[in-house]
mmCIF file of C-alpha atoms in Angstrom:
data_model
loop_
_atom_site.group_PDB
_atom_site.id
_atom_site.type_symbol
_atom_site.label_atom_id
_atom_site.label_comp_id
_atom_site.label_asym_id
_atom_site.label_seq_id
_atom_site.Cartn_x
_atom_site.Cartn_y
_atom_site.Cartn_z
ATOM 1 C CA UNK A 1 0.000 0.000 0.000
ATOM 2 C CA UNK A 2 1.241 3.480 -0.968
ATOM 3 C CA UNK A 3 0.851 5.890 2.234
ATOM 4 C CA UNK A 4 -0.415 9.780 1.226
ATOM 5 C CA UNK A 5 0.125 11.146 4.117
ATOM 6 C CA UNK A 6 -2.215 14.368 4.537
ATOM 7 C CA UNK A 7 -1.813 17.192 6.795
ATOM 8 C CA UNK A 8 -3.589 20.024 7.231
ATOM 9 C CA UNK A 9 -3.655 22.625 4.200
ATOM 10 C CA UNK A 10 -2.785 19.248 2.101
ATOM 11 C CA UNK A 11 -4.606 19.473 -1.789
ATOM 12 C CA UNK A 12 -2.962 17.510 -4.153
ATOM 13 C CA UNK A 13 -3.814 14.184 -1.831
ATOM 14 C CA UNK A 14 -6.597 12.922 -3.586
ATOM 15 C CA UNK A 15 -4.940 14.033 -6.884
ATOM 16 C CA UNK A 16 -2.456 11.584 -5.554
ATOM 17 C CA UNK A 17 -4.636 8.650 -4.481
ATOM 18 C CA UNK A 18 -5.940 8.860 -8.196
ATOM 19 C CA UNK A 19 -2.937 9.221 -10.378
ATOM 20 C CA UNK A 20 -1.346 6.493 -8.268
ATOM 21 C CA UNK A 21 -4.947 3.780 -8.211
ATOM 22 C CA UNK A 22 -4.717 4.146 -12.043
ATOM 23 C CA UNK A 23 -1.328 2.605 -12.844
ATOM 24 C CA UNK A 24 -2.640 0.070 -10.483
ATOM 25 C CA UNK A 25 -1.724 0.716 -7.088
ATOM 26 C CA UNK A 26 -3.285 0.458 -3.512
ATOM 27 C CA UNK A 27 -3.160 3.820 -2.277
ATOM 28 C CA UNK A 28 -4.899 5.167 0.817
ATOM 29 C CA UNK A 29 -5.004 8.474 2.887
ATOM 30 C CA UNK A 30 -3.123 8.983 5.569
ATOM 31 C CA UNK A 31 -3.963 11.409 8.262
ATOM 32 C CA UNK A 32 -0.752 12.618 9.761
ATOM 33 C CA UNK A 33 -1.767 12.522 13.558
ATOM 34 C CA UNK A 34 -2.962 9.041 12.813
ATOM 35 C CA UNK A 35 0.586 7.718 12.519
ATOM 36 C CA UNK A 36 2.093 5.317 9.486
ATOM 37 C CA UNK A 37 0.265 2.068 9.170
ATOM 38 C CA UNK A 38 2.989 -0.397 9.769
ATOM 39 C CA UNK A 39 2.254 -2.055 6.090
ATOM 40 C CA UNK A 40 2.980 0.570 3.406
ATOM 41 C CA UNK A 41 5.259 -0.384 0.960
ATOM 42 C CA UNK A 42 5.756 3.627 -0.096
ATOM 43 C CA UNK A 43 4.658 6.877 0.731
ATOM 44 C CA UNK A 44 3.511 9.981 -1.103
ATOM 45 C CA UNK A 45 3.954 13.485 0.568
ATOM 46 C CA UNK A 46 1.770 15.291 -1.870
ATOM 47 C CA UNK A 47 1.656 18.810 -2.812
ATOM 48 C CA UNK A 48 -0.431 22.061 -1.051
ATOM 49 C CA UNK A 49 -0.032 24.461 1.764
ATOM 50 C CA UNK A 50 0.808 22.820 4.833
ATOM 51 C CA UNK A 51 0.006 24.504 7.808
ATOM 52 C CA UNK A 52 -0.596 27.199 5.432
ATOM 53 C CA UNK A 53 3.226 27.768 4.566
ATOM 54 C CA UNK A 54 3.812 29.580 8.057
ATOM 55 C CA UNK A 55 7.031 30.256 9.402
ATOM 56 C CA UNK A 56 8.552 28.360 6.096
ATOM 57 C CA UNK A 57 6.776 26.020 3.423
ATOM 58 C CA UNK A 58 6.358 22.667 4.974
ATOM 59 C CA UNK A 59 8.652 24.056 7.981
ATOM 60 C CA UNK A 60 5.740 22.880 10.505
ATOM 61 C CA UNK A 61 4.565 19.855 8.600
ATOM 62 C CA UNK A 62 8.376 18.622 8.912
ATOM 63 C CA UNK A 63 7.930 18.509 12.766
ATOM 64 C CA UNK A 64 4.911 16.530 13.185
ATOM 65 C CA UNK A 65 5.487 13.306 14.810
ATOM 66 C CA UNK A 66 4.265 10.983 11.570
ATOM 67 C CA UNK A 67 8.002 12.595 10.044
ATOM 68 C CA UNK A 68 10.383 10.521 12.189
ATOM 69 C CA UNK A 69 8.587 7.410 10.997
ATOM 70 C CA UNK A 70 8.734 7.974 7.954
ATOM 71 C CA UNK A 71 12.120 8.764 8.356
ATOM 72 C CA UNK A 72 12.893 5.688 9.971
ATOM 73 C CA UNK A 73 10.687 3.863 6.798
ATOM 74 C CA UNK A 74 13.101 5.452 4.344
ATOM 75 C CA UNK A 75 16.311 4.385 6.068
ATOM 76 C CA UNK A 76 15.071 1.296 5.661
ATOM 77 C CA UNK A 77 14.901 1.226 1.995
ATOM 78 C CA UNK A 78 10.641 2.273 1.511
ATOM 79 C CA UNK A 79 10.665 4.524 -1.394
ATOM 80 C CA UNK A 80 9.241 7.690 -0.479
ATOM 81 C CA UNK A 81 8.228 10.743 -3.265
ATOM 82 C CA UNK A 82 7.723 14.186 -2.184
ATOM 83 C CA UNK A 83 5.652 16.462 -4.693
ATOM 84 C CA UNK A 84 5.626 20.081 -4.578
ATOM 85 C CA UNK A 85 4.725 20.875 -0.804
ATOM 86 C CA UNK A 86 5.792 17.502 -0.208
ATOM 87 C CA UNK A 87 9.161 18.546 -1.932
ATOM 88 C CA UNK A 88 9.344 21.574 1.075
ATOM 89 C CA UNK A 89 8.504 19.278 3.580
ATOM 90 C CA UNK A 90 11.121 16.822 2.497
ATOM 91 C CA UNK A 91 13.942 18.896 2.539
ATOM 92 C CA UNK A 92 12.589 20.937 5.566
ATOM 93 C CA UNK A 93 12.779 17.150 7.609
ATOM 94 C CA UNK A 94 16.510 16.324 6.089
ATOM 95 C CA UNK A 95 15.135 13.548 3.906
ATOM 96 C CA UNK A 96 17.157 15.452 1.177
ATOM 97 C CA UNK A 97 19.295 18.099 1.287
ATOM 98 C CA UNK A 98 18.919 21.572 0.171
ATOM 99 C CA UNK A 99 15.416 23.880 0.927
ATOM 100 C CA UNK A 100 12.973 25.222 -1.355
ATOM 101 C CA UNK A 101 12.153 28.718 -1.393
ATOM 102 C CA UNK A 102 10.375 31.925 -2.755
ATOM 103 C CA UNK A 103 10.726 32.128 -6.565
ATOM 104 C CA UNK A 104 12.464 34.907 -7.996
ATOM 105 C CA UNK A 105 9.587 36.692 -9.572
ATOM 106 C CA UNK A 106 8.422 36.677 -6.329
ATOM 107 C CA UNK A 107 4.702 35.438 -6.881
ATOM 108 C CA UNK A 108 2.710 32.313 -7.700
ATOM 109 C CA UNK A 109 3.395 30.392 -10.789
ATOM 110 C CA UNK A 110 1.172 28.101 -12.489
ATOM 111 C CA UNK A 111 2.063 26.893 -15.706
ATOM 112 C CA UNK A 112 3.586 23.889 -17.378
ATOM 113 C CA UNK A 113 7.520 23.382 -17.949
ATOM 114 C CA UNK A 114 9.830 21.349 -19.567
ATOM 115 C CA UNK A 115 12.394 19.140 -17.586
ATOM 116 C CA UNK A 116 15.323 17.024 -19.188
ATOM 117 C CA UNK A 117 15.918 14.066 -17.418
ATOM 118 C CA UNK A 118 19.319 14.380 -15.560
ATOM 119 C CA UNK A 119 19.974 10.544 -14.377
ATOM 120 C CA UNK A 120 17.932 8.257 -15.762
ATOM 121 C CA UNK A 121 19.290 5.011 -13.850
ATOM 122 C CA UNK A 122 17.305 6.157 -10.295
ATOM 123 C CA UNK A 123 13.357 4.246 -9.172
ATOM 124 C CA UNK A 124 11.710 7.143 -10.338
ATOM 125 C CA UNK A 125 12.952 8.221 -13.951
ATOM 126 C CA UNK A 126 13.831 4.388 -15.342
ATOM 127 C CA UNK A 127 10.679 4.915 -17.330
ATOM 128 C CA UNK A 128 12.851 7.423 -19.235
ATOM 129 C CA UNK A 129 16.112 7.869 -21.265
ATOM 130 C CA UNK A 130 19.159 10.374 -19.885
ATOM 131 C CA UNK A 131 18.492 13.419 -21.805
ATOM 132 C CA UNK A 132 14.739 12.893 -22.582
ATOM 133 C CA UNK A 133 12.406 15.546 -22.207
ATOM 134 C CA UNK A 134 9.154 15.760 -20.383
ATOM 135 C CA UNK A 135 6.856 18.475 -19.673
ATOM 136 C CA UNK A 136 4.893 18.785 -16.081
ATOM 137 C CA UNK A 137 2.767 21.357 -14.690
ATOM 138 C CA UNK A 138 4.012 23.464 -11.706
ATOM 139 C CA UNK A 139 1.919 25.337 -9.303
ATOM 140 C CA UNK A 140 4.250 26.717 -6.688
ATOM 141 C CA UNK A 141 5.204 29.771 -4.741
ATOM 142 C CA UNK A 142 8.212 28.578 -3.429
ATOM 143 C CA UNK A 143 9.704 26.913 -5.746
ATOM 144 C CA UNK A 144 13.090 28.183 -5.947
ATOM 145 C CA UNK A 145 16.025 25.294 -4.840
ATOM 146 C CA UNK A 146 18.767 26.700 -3.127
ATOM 147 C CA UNK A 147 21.948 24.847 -1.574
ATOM 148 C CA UNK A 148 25.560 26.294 -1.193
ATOM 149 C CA UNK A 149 27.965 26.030 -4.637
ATOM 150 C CA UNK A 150 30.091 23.410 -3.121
ATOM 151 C CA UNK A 151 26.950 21.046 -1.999
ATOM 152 C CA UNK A 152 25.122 21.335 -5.310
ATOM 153 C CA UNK A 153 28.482 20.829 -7.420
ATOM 154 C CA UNK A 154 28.511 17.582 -4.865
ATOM 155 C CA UNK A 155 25.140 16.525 -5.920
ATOM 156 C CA UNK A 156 25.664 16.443 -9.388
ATOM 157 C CA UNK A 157 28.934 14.576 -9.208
ATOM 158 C CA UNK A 158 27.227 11.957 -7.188
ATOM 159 C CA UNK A 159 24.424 11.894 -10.122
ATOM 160 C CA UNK A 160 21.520 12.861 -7.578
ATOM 161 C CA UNK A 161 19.621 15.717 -9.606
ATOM 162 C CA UNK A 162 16.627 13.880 -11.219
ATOM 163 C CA UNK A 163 15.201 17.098 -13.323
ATOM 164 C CA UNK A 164 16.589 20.031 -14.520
ATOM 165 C CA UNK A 165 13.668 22.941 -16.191
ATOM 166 C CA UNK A 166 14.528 23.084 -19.803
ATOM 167 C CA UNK A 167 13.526 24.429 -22.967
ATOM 168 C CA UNK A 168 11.745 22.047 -25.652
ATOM 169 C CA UNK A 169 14.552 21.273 -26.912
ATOM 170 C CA UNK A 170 16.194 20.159 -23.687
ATOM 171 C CA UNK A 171 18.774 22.879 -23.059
ATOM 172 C CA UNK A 172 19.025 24.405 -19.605
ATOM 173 C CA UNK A 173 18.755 28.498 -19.669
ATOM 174 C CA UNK A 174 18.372 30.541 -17.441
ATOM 175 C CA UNK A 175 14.952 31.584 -19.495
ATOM 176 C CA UNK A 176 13.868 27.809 -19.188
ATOM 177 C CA UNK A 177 14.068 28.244 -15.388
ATOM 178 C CA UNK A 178 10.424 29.101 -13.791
ATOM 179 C CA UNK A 179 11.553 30.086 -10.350
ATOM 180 C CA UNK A 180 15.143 30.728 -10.464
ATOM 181 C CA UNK A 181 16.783 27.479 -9.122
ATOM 182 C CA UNK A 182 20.458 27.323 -8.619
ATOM 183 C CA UNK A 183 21.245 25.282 -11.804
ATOM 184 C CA UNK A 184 17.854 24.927 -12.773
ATOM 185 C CA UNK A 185 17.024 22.034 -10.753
ATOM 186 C CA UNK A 186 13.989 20.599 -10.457
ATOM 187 C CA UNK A 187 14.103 17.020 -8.838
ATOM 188 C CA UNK A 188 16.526 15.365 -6.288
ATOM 189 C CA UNK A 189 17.376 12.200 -4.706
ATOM 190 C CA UNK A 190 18.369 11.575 -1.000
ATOM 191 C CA UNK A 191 21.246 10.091 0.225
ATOM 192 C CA UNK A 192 19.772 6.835 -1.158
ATOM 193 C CA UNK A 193 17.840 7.116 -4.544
ATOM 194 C CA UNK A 194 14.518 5.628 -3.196
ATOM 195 C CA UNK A 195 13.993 8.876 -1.499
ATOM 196 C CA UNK A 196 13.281 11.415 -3.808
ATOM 197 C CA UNK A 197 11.508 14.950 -3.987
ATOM 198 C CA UNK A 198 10.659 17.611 -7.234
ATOM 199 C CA UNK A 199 8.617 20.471 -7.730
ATOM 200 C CA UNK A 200 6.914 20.054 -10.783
ATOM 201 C CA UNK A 201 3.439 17.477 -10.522
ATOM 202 C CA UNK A 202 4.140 14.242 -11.834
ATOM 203 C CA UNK A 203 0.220 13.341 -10.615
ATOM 204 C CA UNK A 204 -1.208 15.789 -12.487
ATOM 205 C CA UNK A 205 -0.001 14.536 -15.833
ATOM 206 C CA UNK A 206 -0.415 10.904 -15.227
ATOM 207 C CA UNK A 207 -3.820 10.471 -16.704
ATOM 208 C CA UNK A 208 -5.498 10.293 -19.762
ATOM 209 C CA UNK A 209 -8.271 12.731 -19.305
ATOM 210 C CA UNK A 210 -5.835 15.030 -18.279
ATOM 211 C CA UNK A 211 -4.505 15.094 -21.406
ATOM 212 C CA UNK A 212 -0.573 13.983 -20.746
ATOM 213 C CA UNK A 213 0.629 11.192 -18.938
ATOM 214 C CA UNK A 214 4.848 12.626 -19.112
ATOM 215 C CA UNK A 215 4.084 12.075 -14.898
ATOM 216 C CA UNK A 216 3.357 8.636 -15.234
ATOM 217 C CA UNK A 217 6.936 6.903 -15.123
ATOM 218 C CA UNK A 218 7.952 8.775 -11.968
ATOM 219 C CA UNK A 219 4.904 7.656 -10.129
ATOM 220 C CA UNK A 220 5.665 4.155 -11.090
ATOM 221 C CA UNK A 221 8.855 4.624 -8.807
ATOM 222 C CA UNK A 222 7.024 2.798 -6.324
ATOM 223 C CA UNK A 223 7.208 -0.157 -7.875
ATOM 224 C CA UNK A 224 10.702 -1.006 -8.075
#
């Protein structure tokens, strides 16, 4: 079963629950106070406005109790996805390095964007080839990935950025980059590659009536 965990100010959950019941997995609701059910073979932290981005986007959802479990679930080796919020939240509880933060134009984006797949050899972009190009739909405020020069330059020797924003063609520019991430980045893995969180909405373009299913191999992730 595939956990999606909700917490207050949560709206991409159900989103979730459907994107991930269509490619044929058992995925329930979680209610954060409720604790992890001990048989979840992955867990979703889906997008929204936890806690209603106080203090920092998913600063406060980081620190409720449900997070050290699934900490403790990730160390040992359940895949976990954070999408958007979830993405905040992620990073905000050390499940991957680095923080999301305002973008640079300084307001709300929603739009779609293309991302070139950075590492293709990772759970949740096998479904693609190194260099491919997909296109997502953000809907962020804080958006923006920032890390110090020397820890990002780590990261991509080590192979761990999953997405970078693109053009259609697939090259990075700085005019390809929504929010103003430090080397466009859009996607990361943790210090093990079945933890992973991005930005852009891999549920929301993993259905047919939705008209794009680009989302669709990252969701299926959970199944390696």
């Amino acid at each position: 079963m595939i956990a999606v965990i909700q917490f207050g100010g949560s709206n991409c959950d159900r989103d979730s629950v459907r994107a991930l019941e269509s490619l044929g997995f058992d995925a329930e609701l979680v209610w954060h106070e409720d604790g992890l059910p001990s048989d979840v073979d992955g867990i979703m932290l889906p997008g929204g406005f936890s806690y209603g981005d106080y203090l920092r986007a998913g600063a406060m959802a980081a620190r409720s109790p449900i997070m050290a479990d699934i900490r403790a679930a990730a160390a040992d080796g359940t895949p976990v996805l954070g999408v958007c919020n979830g993405a905040q939240i992620g990073c905000e509880s050390a499940l991957t390095p680095g923080a999301f933060t305002t973008n640079e134009s300084a307001r709300f984006q929603c739009e779609h964007v293309y991302l070139r797949v950075e590492n293709a050899e990772t759970p949740w972009t096998s479904h693609y080839e190194a260099g491919e190009v997909v296109e997502l739909p953000i809907a962020h405020g804080e958006g923006r990935y920032e890390i110090d020069d020397e820890r990002l330059d780590e990261l991509e020797a080590e192979d761990r950025v999953l997405f970078k924003y693109c053009d259609e063609d697939g090259s990075v520019t700085p005019e390809a980059n929504p929010n103003g991430s430090k080397h466009n980045v859009a996607g990361i893995v943790g210090e093990d590659d079945h933890v992973a969180v991005m930005m852009p909405h891999p549920e929301r373009a993993s259905l047919e009536d939705l008209g794009r299913t680009d989302g669709e191999g990252v969701l299926e992730g959970f199944a390696q």
